[in-house]
XYZ file of C-alpha atoms in Angstrom:
668
model
C -14.437 56.047 28.378
C -16.651 53.023 28.866
C -15.387 49.663 30.151
C -15.981 47.965 26.816
C -13.914 50.680 25.125
C -11.069 50.028 27.563
C -11.268 46.308 26.822
C -11.278 46.993 23.111
C -8.272 49.288 23.396
C -6.405 46.735 25.470
C -7.062 44.038 22.883
C -5.743 46.263 20.097
C -2.656 47.048 22.180
C -2.013 43.344 22.782
C -2.264 42.623 19.067
C 0.149 45.462 18.247
C 2.600 44.300 20.932
C 2.412 40.726 19.656
C 3.204 41.859 16.128
C 6.028 44.095 17.351
C 7.587 41.499 19.617
C 7.280 38.514 17.266
C 10.591 37.422 15.684
C 11.192 39.160 12.378
C 12.466 35.895 10.895
C 9.256 33.957 11.554
C 7.815 34.584 8.099
C 11.064 33.604 6.384
C 11.347 30.484 8.520
C 7.832 29.404 7.578
C 8.349 29.851 3.854
C 8.723 26.346 2.363
C 12.004 25.879 0.500
C 12.062 25.616 -3.267
C 13.025 22.236 -4.672
C 16.373 23.730 -5.711
C 17.222 23.982 -2.001
C 15.651 20.802 -0.656
C 18.240 18.129 0.181
C 15.907 15.699 1.971
C 12.293 14.663 1.551
C 9.720 11.916 1.931
C 7.325 10.468 -0.618
C 3.975 8.812 0.143
C 1.390 7.374 -2.217
C -1.201 4.609 -2.460
C -2.728 4.950 -5.969
C -6.326 5.447 -4.832
C -9.027 3.157 -6.246
C -12.807 3.260 -6.495
C -12.972 0.740 -3.646
C -11.318 3.230 -1.264
C -14.421 4.632 0.450
C -13.060 6.012 3.739
C -10.333 8.350 2.531
C -9.203 10.747 5.231
C -10.822 8.808 8.080
C -7.690 8.489 10.232
C -5.630 11.296 8.683
C -5.201 13.873 11.425
C -3.251 17.051 11.922
C -1.572 15.377 14.884
C -0.325 12.506 12.709
C 1.218 14.860 10.163
C 2.614 17.064 12.912
C 4.274 14.058 14.552
C 5.918 13.112 11.265
C 7.277 16.572 10.573
C 8.425 17.088 14.153
C 10.304 13.777 14.226
C 11.792 13.797 10.718
C 12.040 17.490 9.753
C 12.084 16.985 5.964
C 12.422 19.826 3.489
C 9.426 18.485 1.574
C 6.915 15.690 1.450
C 5.075 14.275 -1.560
C 1.640 12.735 -1.026
C -0.828 10.782 -3.101
C -3.112 12.699 -5.409
C -3.907 10.562 -8.471
C -2.306 7.208 -9.227
C -2.257 5.034 -12.340
C -5.852 3.905 -11.749
C -6.927 7.491 -12.382
C -8.906 8.116 -9.174
C -8.033 11.070 -6.970
C -7.387 10.765 -3.242
C -8.711 14.263 -2.667
C -12.281 15.421 -3.461
C -11.668 16.820 -6.935
C -14.318 18.862 -8.690
C -12.847 18.412 -12.159
C -11.805 14.768 -12.324
C -12.563 11.281 -11.115
C -12.787 10.803 -7.364
C -12.061 7.613 -5.484
C -14.925 5.815 -3.741
C -15.603 8.053 -0.749
C -14.208 10.657 1.632
C -14.479 11.241 5.352
C -12.020 14.151 5.273
C -9.952 15.942 2.662
C -6.411 14.674 3.357
C -4.776 17.140 0.961
C -6.189 20.042 2.943
C -4.809 18.555 6.169
C -1.386 17.921 4.653
C -1.200 21.493 3.358
C -2.269 23.046 6.645
C 0.314 21.221 8.762
C 3.212 21.391 6.288
C 2.646 25.136 5.969
C 2.839 25.497 9.749
C 6.185 23.685 9.750
C 7.589 25.489 6.702
C 7.762 22.206 4.796
C 7.082 22.135 1.057
C 4.195 19.968 -0.174
C 4.162 18.186 -3.526
C 1.706 15.693 -4.967
C 2.208 12.389 -6.761
C 0.134 12.467 -9.962
C -0.004 9.882 -12.746
C 0.258 11.471 -16.192
C 0.238 9.405 -19.404
C -1.022 6.369 -17.476
C -4.667 6.926 -16.426
C -6.961 3.871 -16.495
C -10.101 5.760 -15.510
C -9.702 8.547 -18.049
C -9.352 6.025 -20.865
C -12.309 4.018 -19.553
C -14.591 7.072 -19.500
C -13.191 8.620 -22.684
C -12.202 5.804 -25.089
C -11.384 8.405 -27.731
C -8.525 9.603 -25.466
C -6.743 6.242 -25.647
C -3.510 5.519 -27.446
C -3.910 2.966 -30.231
C -1.336 0.171 -30.332
C 0.361 -1.396 -33.360
C -2.449 -3.984 -33.635
C -4.953 -1.112 -33.898
C -6.369 -1.842 -30.443
C -7.118 0.854 -27.857
C -4.670 0.928 -24.953
C -6.658 0.335 -21.718
C -4.150 2.371 -19.664
C -2.323 5.033 -21.679
C -3.683 8.266 -23.087
C -2.842 9.717 -26.480
C -0.982 12.981 -27.025
C -3.444 13.602 -29.837
C -6.393 13.571 -27.415
C -7.970 16.259 -25.225
C -6.604 14.632 -22.035
C -4.099 17.345 -21.111
C -6.404 20.292 -21.643
C -9.538 18.609 -20.296
C -8.199 16.764 -17.250
C -4.477 16.964 -16.417
C -4.039 20.736 -16.554
C -7.393 21.682 -14.935
C -6.805 19.152 -12.162
C -3.288 20.392 -11.420
C -4.566 23.978 -11.371
C -7.121 22.837 -8.801
C -4.297 21.287 -6.767
C -2.303 24.516 -7.058
C -5.280 26.313 -5.505
C -4.768 24.210 -2.365
C -1.448 26.026 -1.985
C 0.523 22.930 -3.005
C 4.101 23.745 -4.037
C 4.414 21.435 -7.015
C 3.826 18.105 -8.707
C 5.856 14.925 -9.278
C 4.248 13.420 -12.379
C 4.573 9.637 -12.451
C 3.672 7.219 -15.241
C 4.958 9.674 -17.822
C 8.185 9.164 -19.812
C 8.553 5.433 -19.128
C 4.878 4.846 -19.997
C 5.074 6.385 -23.481
C 4.701 4.129 -26.530
C 4.181 4.855 -30.237
C 0.625 5.805 -31.125
C -1.171 4.405 -34.190
C -4.271 6.616 -34.093
C -5.212 7.922 -37.530
C -4.383 11.535 -36.588
C -1.028 10.452 -35.131
C -0.137 8.468 -38.258
C -1.173 11.334 -40.518
C 1.128 13.701 -38.629
C 3.974 11.174 -38.715
C 3.660 10.787 -42.499
C 3.422 14.531 -43.041
C 6.386 15.285 -40.760
C 8.745 12.569 -41.986
C 7.586 11.765 -45.506
C 7.532 8.083 -44.536
C 4.410 6.359 -45.838
C 4.784 2.803 -44.531
C 4.506 3.107 -40.754
C 6.717 0.569 -38.920
C 5.458 -1.540 -36.019
C 8.530 -3.028 -34.333
C 12.283 -2.770 -33.959
C 13.911 -3.971 -37.175
C 11.173 -2.587 -39.426
C 12.431 0.176 -41.725
C 12.126 3.599 -40.051
C 11.092 2.265 -36.630
C 13.736 4.494 -35.041
C 12.174 7.440 -36.884
C 8.825 6.593 -35.320
C 10.398 6.467 -31.868
C 12.061 9.847 -32.415
C 8.788 11.334 -33.641
C 7.069 10.042 -30.490
C 9.823 11.505 -28.313
C 9.295 14.920 -29.844
C 5.567 14.647 -29.183
C 6.223 13.699 -25.560
C 8.517 16.685 -25.058
C 5.811 18.933 -26.516
C 3.266 17.389 -24.129
C 5.452 18.136 -21.075
C 6.197 21.657 -22.311
C 2.480 22.298 -22.812
C 1.391 21.349 -19.310
C 4.448 22.890 -17.635
C 3.936 26.225 -19.409
C 0.210 26.224 -18.626
C 0.819 25.553 -14.926
C 3.606 28.140 -14.676
C 1.362 30.709 -16.322
C -1.412 29.930 -13.847
C 0.929 29.959 -10.829
C 4.556 30.969 -11.478
C 5.629 29.442 -8.147
C 4.212 25.992 -8.932
C 7.052 23.519 -9.578
C 6.850 20.684 -12.083
C 8.806 17.469 -12.614
C 8.064 14.538 -14.903
C 9.363 11.336 -13.300
C 12.567 10.162 -15.042
C 12.499 12.901 -17.691
C 16.065 13.874 -18.670
C 17.573 10.992 -16.747
C 19.158 7.710 -17.847
C 15.788 6.955 -19.472
C 15.915 10.149 -21.528
C 19.545 11.052 -22.368
C 18.789 14.424 -23.913
C 19.461 18.107 -23.199
C 16.770 19.879 -21.203
C 14.849 22.132 -23.569
C 11.484 22.399 -21.817
C 10.528 24.218 -18.582
C 10.647 21.475 -15.952
C 11.750 22.807 -12.561
C 13.645 19.775 -11.296
C 14.613 16.217 -12.233
C 13.605 13.232 -10.143
C 13.035 9.497 -10.292
C 12.499 6.449 -8.088
C 15.266 3.943 -8.579
C 14.868 0.190 -8.511
C 13.860 -1.409 -5.183
C 16.217 -4.280 -6.046
C 19.933 -3.728 -5.507
C 19.075 -0.095 -4.908
C 22.657 0.735 -3.968
C 24.030 0.168 -7.461
C 20.830 1.428 -9.092
C 21.188 4.657 -7.127
C 24.876 5.018 -7.992
C 24.058 4.678 -11.687
C 20.972 6.887 -11.857
C 22.564 9.640 -9.768
C 25.528 9.865 -12.117
C 23.250 10.101 -15.157
C 21.233 12.998 -13.727
C 23.909 14.988 -11.877
C 25.459 16.714 -14.953
C 22.116 17.755 -16.446
C 22.196 21.216 -14.889
C 18.869 21.204 -13.012
C 18.033 20.751 -9.334
C 17.604 17.028 -8.784
C 16.889 14.280 -6.321
C 16.350 10.536 -6.347
C 13.957 8.348 -4.419
C 14.596 4.977 -2.784
C 11.756 2.613 -1.947
C 11.540 1.864 1.769
C 10.771 -1.784 1.126
C 12.267 -4.611 -0.888
C 10.767 -7.795 -2.241
C 9.195 -8.713 -5.531
C 6.334 -7.551 -7.717
C 3.991 -10.253 -6.395
C 3.182 -8.131 -3.371
C 5.726 -9.126 -0.743
C 7.127 -5.980 0.857
C 9.909 -6.327 3.413
C 10.536 -3.020 5.217
C 14.091 -1.756 4.867
C 16.041 -0.601 7.909
C 17.501 2.869 8.339
C 20.927 1.261 7.813
C 19.953 -0.117 4.406
C 18.278 3.125 3.331
C 21.325 5.104 4.484
C 23.592 3.003 2.274
C 21.270 3.788 -0.640
C 21.059 7.485 0.221
C 24.839 7.721 0.332
C 25.064 6.861 -3.380
C 22.987 9.926 -4.234
C 24.453 12.354 -1.717
C 28.040 11.491 -2.678
C 27.503 13.015 -6.132
C 25.723 16.133 -4.873
C 22.062 15.179 -5.127
C 18.995 15.481 -2.940
C 17.436 12.306 -1.562
C 13.951 11.127 -0.706
C 12.491 7.809 0.413
C 9.085 6.313 -0.342
C 6.612 4.767 2.081
C 3.101 3.622 1.166
C 0.091 5.389 2.599
C -2.767 3.319 3.973
C -5.958 3.005 1.931
C -7.478 5.971 3.735
C -4.400 8.121 2.919
C -3.027 7.929 6.466
C 0.702 7.740 7.077
C 2.705 4.766 8.412
C 3.363 6.111 11.918
C 5.148 2.857 12.811
C 7.957 3.902 10.420
C 8.473 7.469 11.674
C 11.522 6.477 13.724
C 13.145 4.795 10.707
C 12.476 7.947 8.706
C 13.970 10.018 11.481
C 17.134 7.929 11.685
C 17.518 8.165 7.911
C 17.034 11.933 8.064
C 19.721 12.253 10.749
C 22.171 10.304 8.572
C 21.461 12.528 5.569
C 21.472 15.819 7.483
C 24.863 15.021 9.022
C 26.413 14.721 5.536
C 24.465 17.524 3.889
C 27.030 20.301 4.587
C 29.749 18.302 2.837
C 27.802 16.759 -0.059
C 24.704 18.644 -1.178
C 25.267 20.502 -4.454
C 28.963 19.630 -4.407
C 30.799 19.825 -7.738
C 32.667 16.749 -9.016
C 36.382 17.003 -9.715
C 36.756 15.684 -13.287
C 38.507 12.319 -13.236
C 36.982 9.471 -15.269
C 34.099 10.208 -17.655
C 31.978 7.236 -18.738
C 30.567 8.172 -22.134
C 26.779 7.864 -22.566
C 26.208 8.050 -26.313
C 22.700 9.252 -27.142
C 23.143 7.891 -30.659
C 24.406 4.537 -29.386
C 21.556 4.126 -26.916
C 18.862 5.060 -29.433
C 20.354 2.629 -31.946
C 19.904 -0.224 -29.464
C 16.619 0.565 -27.744
C 13.191 -0.601 -28.867
C 11.408 1.806 -26.491
C 10.611 5.501 -26.501
C 12.026 6.156 -23.020
C 12.903 3.276 -20.718
C 15.844 1.961 -18.753
C 16.299 -1.322 -20.604
C 18.879 -3.599 -22.216
C 20.232 -0.665 -24.248
C 22.067 0.535 -21.128
C 23.406 -2.762 -19.804
C 26.986 -2.254 -20.959
C 26.958 1.297 -19.586
C 25.779 0.067 -16.189
C 28.241 -2.800 -16.136
C 31.169 -0.564 -17.059
C 30.253 1.915 -14.330
C 30.260 -0.915 -11.829
C 33.667 -2.117 -13.049
C 35.154 1.361 -12.688
C 33.620 2.055 -9.273
C 34.627 -1.409 -8.040
C 38.203 -0.379 -8.875
C 37.887 2.725 -6.672
C 37.861 5.111 -9.636
C 35.918 8.342 -9.165
C 33.631 8.248 -12.202
C 31.002 10.508 -13.727
C 28.561 9.517 -16.461
C 28.558 12.129 -19.193
C 25.985 12.183 -21.989
C 26.826 13.309 -25.502
C 25.421 16.803 -25.020
C 26.842 17.549 -21.576
C 30.406 16.457 -22.288
C 30.595 18.352 -25.585
C 33.137 21.131 -25.162
C 34.290 19.682 -21.824
C 36.168 16.551 -22.829
C 39.552 18.122 -22.160
C 38.634 18.430 -18.455
C 38.790 14.631 -18.072
C 42.088 12.731 -17.866
C 40.289 9.544 -18.963
C 37.149 8.905 -21.025
C 35.742 5.365 -21.250
C 33.453 4.322 -24.108
C 31.406 1.255 -23.050
C 30.580 -0.935 -26.046
C 28.595 1.610 -28.089
C 28.572 0.053 -31.535
C 27.097 3.070 -33.313
C 28.199 6.685 -32.824
C 27.265 9.824 -34.693
C 29.902 11.386 -36.909
C 30.187 14.299 -34.491
C 30.645 12.034 -31.480
C 33.393 10.116 -33.243
C 35.139 13.285 -34.377
C 34.978 14.865 -30.903
C 36.446 11.786 -29.220
C 39.298 11.469 -31.705
C 40.103 15.170 -31.373
C 40.122 14.740 -27.588
C 42.832 12.072 -27.939
C 44.794 14.062 -30.523
C 44.897 16.990 -28.108
C 46.318 14.879 -25.276
C 43.415 12.958 -23.750
C 43.234 9.255 -22.955
C 40.383 7.169 -24.377
C 39.507 3.586 -23.446
C 37.199 1.841 -25.943
C 35.440 -1.362 -24.855
C 33.953 -3.998 -27.138
C 34.701 -6.090 -30.233
C 32.341 -4.023 -32.413
C 32.806 -0.631 -30.767
C 36.468 -0.652 -31.836
C 35.376 -0.238 -35.478
C 34.510 3.398 -34.728
C 38.177 4.139 -34.032
C 39.983 1.701 -36.340
C 42.408 4.238 -37.903
C 43.605 5.417 -34.473
C 44.062 2.112 -32.619
C 47.486 1.241 -33.929
C 46.312 -2.205 -35.017
C 45.035 -4.046 -38.070
C 41.582 -5.342 -37.223
C 40.718 -8.925 -38.125
C 37.583 -11.034 -38.001
C 35.109 -11.247 -35.158
C 35.026 -14.598 -33.377
C 31.313 -14.691 -32.552
C 31.351 -17.285 -29.791
C 31.976 -16.524 -26.146
C 35.579 -15.544 -25.515
C 37.341 -15.767 -22.195
C 39.789 -13.080 -21.194
C 42.129 -12.100 -18.409
C 45.466 -10.723 -17.295
C 48.344 -11.663 -14.991
C 47.649 -15.393 -15.297
C 43.937 -15.092 -14.508
C 41.009 -15.835 -16.815
C 37.264 -15.237 -16.764
C 34.313 -15.528 -19.142
C 33.024 -13.083 -21.733
C 29.887 -13.452 -23.842
C 30.195 -11.234 -26.907
C 33.049 -12.788 -28.843
C 36.540 -11.597 -29.634
C 37.865 -9.304 -32.349
C 41.144 -10.520 -33.742
C 43.775 -7.851 -34.323
C 47.438 -7.464 -35.211
C 49.356 -4.733 -33.386
C 51.388 -2.325 -35.484
C 54.921 -1.298 -34.453
C 54.878 0.802 -31.305
C 51.487 -0.527 -30.109
C 51.463 -2.182 -26.696
C 49.268 -5.214 -26.030
C 47.695 -6.259 -22.764
C 46.146 -9.431 -21.344
C 44.843 -12.336 -23.356
C 41.675 -13.699 -24.947
C 41.034 -17.445 -24.912
C 38.681 -19.843 -26.638
C 38.288 -21.794 -23.379
C 38.697 -21.081 -19.697
C 42.267 -22.289 -19.979
C 45.420 -20.254 -20.546
C 46.620 -22.801 -23.139
C 43.919 -21.778 -25.648
C 45.100 -18.286 -26.514
C 43.287 -16.457 -29.305
C 45.394 -13.329 -29.018
C 45.910 -10.283 -26.788
C 42.776 -8.878 -25.158
C 43.646 -5.179 -25.372
C 45.915 -2.661 -27.044
C 47.390 0.714 -26.104
C 48.613 3.144 -28.755
C 49.708 6.753 -29.072
C 47.448 8.946 -31.201
C 48.429 12.578 -31.612
C 49.374 13.882 -28.173
C 47.232 11.326 -26.346
C 46.614 7.630 -25.898
C 43.878 5.321 -27.076
C 43.371 1.900 -25.524
C 40.912 -0.747 -26.690
C 39.503 -3.983 -25.311
C 38.547 -6.497 -28.010
C 36.106 -8.543 -25.929
C 32.784 -7.512 -24.441
C 33.050 -7.461 -20.680
C 30.701 -4.863 -19.132
C 27.354 -6.561 -19.741
C 28.873 -9.843 -18.580
C 30.111 -8.227 -15.373
C 26.708 -6.738 -14.644
C 25.069 -10.164 -14.854
C 27.855 -12.230 -13.347
C 30.451 -10.327 -11.353
C 33.962 -11.700 -11.527
C 36.974 -10.633 -9.508
C 39.122 -11.513 -12.509
C 37.173 -9.135 -14.756
C 37.455 -6.410 -12.107
C 41.208 -6.924 -11.835
C 41.605 -6.998 -15.624
C 40.005 -3.556 -15.926
C 41.874 -2.180 -12.928
C 45.244 -3.342 -14.220
C 44.548 -2.038 -17.720
C 43.512 1.375 -16.396
C 46.715 1.520 -14.337
C 48.639 1.329 -17.623
C 47.010 4.485 -19.012
C 45.809 6.629 -16.087
C 47.121 7.817 -12.732
C 44.131 8.859 -10.579
C 44.066 11.813 -8.216
C 42.906 9.623 -5.309
C 43.918 6.030 -4.619
C 42.293 3.817 -2.007
C 43.572 0.386 -1.044
C 42.539 -2.052 1.647
C 39.155 -3.225 0.352
C 37.429 -3.884 -2.958
C 34.112 -2.732 -1.446
C 34.843 1.012 -1.494
C 33.212 3.430 -3.933
C 34.916 6.770 -4.423
C 33.554 10.195 -5.392
C 35.857 13.226 -5.442
C 34.142 16.606 -5.191
C 34.666 20.238 -4.296
C 32.448 22.296 -2.045
C 33.073 25.670 -0.446
C 36.534 25.720 -2.048
C 37.478 22.533 -0.212
C 38.256 19.085 -1.578
C 35.729 16.475 -0.416
C 36.754 12.843 -0.869
C 33.683 10.628 -0.417
C 34.326 7.040 0.673
C 31.331 4.707 0.475
C 31.052 1.226 1.930
C 29.500 -1.205 -0.572
C 29.784 -4.266 1.661
C 26.699 -6.131 2.792
C 23.962 -8.103 1.036
C 22.456 -5.293 -1.052
C 22.709 -7.352 -4.252
C 20.606 -10.222 -2.948
C 18.650 -9.354 0.198
C 15.263 -7.645 0.148
C 15.885 -6.099 3.558
C 18.835 -6.106 5.960
C 20.078 -4.102 8.928
C 23.855 -4.473 8.946
C 26.650 -3.180 6.731
C 29.997 -4.622 7.892
C 32.562 -1.854 8.442
C 35.694 -1.706 6.295
C 39.243 -0.844 7.260
C 41.921 -0.021 7.683
C 42.044 1.798 4.335
C 45.145 3.464 2.929
C 44.379 6.681 1.054
C 46.636 8.779 -1.176
C 45.506 12.152 -2.536
C 47.425 14.239 -5.053
C 47.479 17.793 -3.708
C 49.571 20.780 -4.796
C 50.624 21.863 -1.284
C 50.562 20.710 2.317
C 46.992 21.182 3.587
C 46.230 23.018 6.804
C 44.301 19.990 8.037
C 42.250 17.039 6.893
C 39.097 16.139 8.759
C 36.942 13.031 8.831
C 33.342 14.161 8.310
C 30.657 14.215 9.517
C 32.482 13.183 12.718
C 34.622 16.333 12.760
C 37.676 14.240 13.685
C 41.111 15.545 12.586
C 43.139 12.880 10.778
C 46.916 12.507 11.091
C 48.634 12.431 7.696
C 51.932 12.612 5.865
C 52.632 14.945 2.963
C 55.387 13.931 0.580
C 56.031 14.018 -3.160
C 52.884 16.080 -3.732
C 50.600 13.569 -1.990
C 48.569 13.476 1.189
C 48.922 9.993 2.700
C 46.835 8.716 5.592
C 45.061 5.668 6.979
C 41.335 5.494 7.740
C 40.924 2.865 10.417
C 37.202 2.291 9.921
C 34.581 3.081 7.280
C 30.985 2.432 8.300
C 28.637 3.521 5.493
C 29.748 6.919 4.180
C 32.544 9.183 5.306
C 33.919 12.344 3.746
C 37.552 13.396 3.928
C 37.540 17.204 4.013
C 40.825 18.715 2.855
C 41.224 22.286 4.060
């Protein structure tokens, strides 16, 4: 045997030994997780422009490696195509930005694959300035018969000629999926001739409306919604056919913006909540998405400020308080940082990202994919919202009372879910209390279901001087006239302002009244009782005859909070009670057959400050938990600290000395 043959044989032997001795789990460890099993991620984008001529110049494998080593996310999302319509990778089928030094998408894929981290791209859908500029016949036409300079038409070739081919090209990079921005919230009615012809043929309506209040405007919105759902289904099905592993989400689809059942093949739900008062925005949006039955996550912006361009970086403390709102109801969480104009990452923020990741990972075993214990259901009426809104899909004034009522309930330490019409149907009996927040219009089926829920033993709280009309026969009162001016209201000798008037009523025998409504901020000017409580069938129905939720959202009042808390005490005995601070949010879940009581600290300047780095701790807090037997132990998580407790009269009773941002009481 010749020397070169010996060398060749030795090399083969080394390769075989390396394969034999390598850990059998390596391949599994390197496989990026699906979005359904991705509790924590990071989002980066910069909406590339034609003026960006050095894309990729300082994007290095070392930079991406440093990020993933420090933060260890399950996934990252990076820029691909923003609202301007230019790609930040060298596309062959679309419209490139100004110039490239390197292909950043290729670098991101190479390094994320090495770390076993999933890679998604941020891609603007309906909103594409460049596509409309180059193809004017792709543009939506507005009500004034003018081409939209930003939004494409569903009746154009945009999807088949650009969106789908481009996302197939991205799939060929080995990218795991796409987060499509500028989609649902960007949709508006289209007045192109082919769109109007289809509307007339589908609906039989000949005079096409232009604004809210015109006859059949709601029909036009519903027609547009159906077209949008068909548009998502078309691109999702095409991409899944091309690559069955490619995962698709349309930003804010099937969320608070789009309160509908999921009937198209999106793989997960996601959205980026408001950068202003993100704590309460996150608490609201998370509760709208959680019951939808799909994997989901929400994104916080890593900076606060205003839309004029000021961006104040948030601290890990602030972002952790925001993340807690999402994790406490079982969701995944991601945070957004801007890329530089060459697509490079903000290395200066890696430590903040890492601290945030450590906070989230510590709570993951006790929160992620946890199941809520039914307590209070806040009713999101699809019919009521669509009656109010003037938009196809947006989070606007049509949800103000819903948001305000959620805040009132959470501020009273009531574990509350938001349930939409379709995902509470057939499940109402699971909830000891359902709250209807000022929906003036309900469908016949919604009204019937709610009344049957009460007849069968449930408790319903109806809010609002007009909403009460939906339940007039069951309220145990004779309804009078609506006093249209602002009405003050209160209980226990306190009074605060309302803005939507007062509905006079006369209680019938056996009906209890509560609180008072006043023509002035003075207890001497009584208009009548503010609320009623009556028996209906086997259950109870309570009503508030002033509008209070929207007012509370705009102008918080401790008297309004106490009014709601005291009224709820009359009709509902919660499973968990927390006293000691008004700044505690509560979420009661189950995971791994254990009860998980989430306590969240809402103190601090999150309502007003763009960026802050301190959340004052709360405590001591007294906690009572109804439980059918003495538990083996209760543990403060994620600390792992056993808590001393008493068990008497079917309740676990203990004191939590200090609550920082988010603690979980694990009952074993």
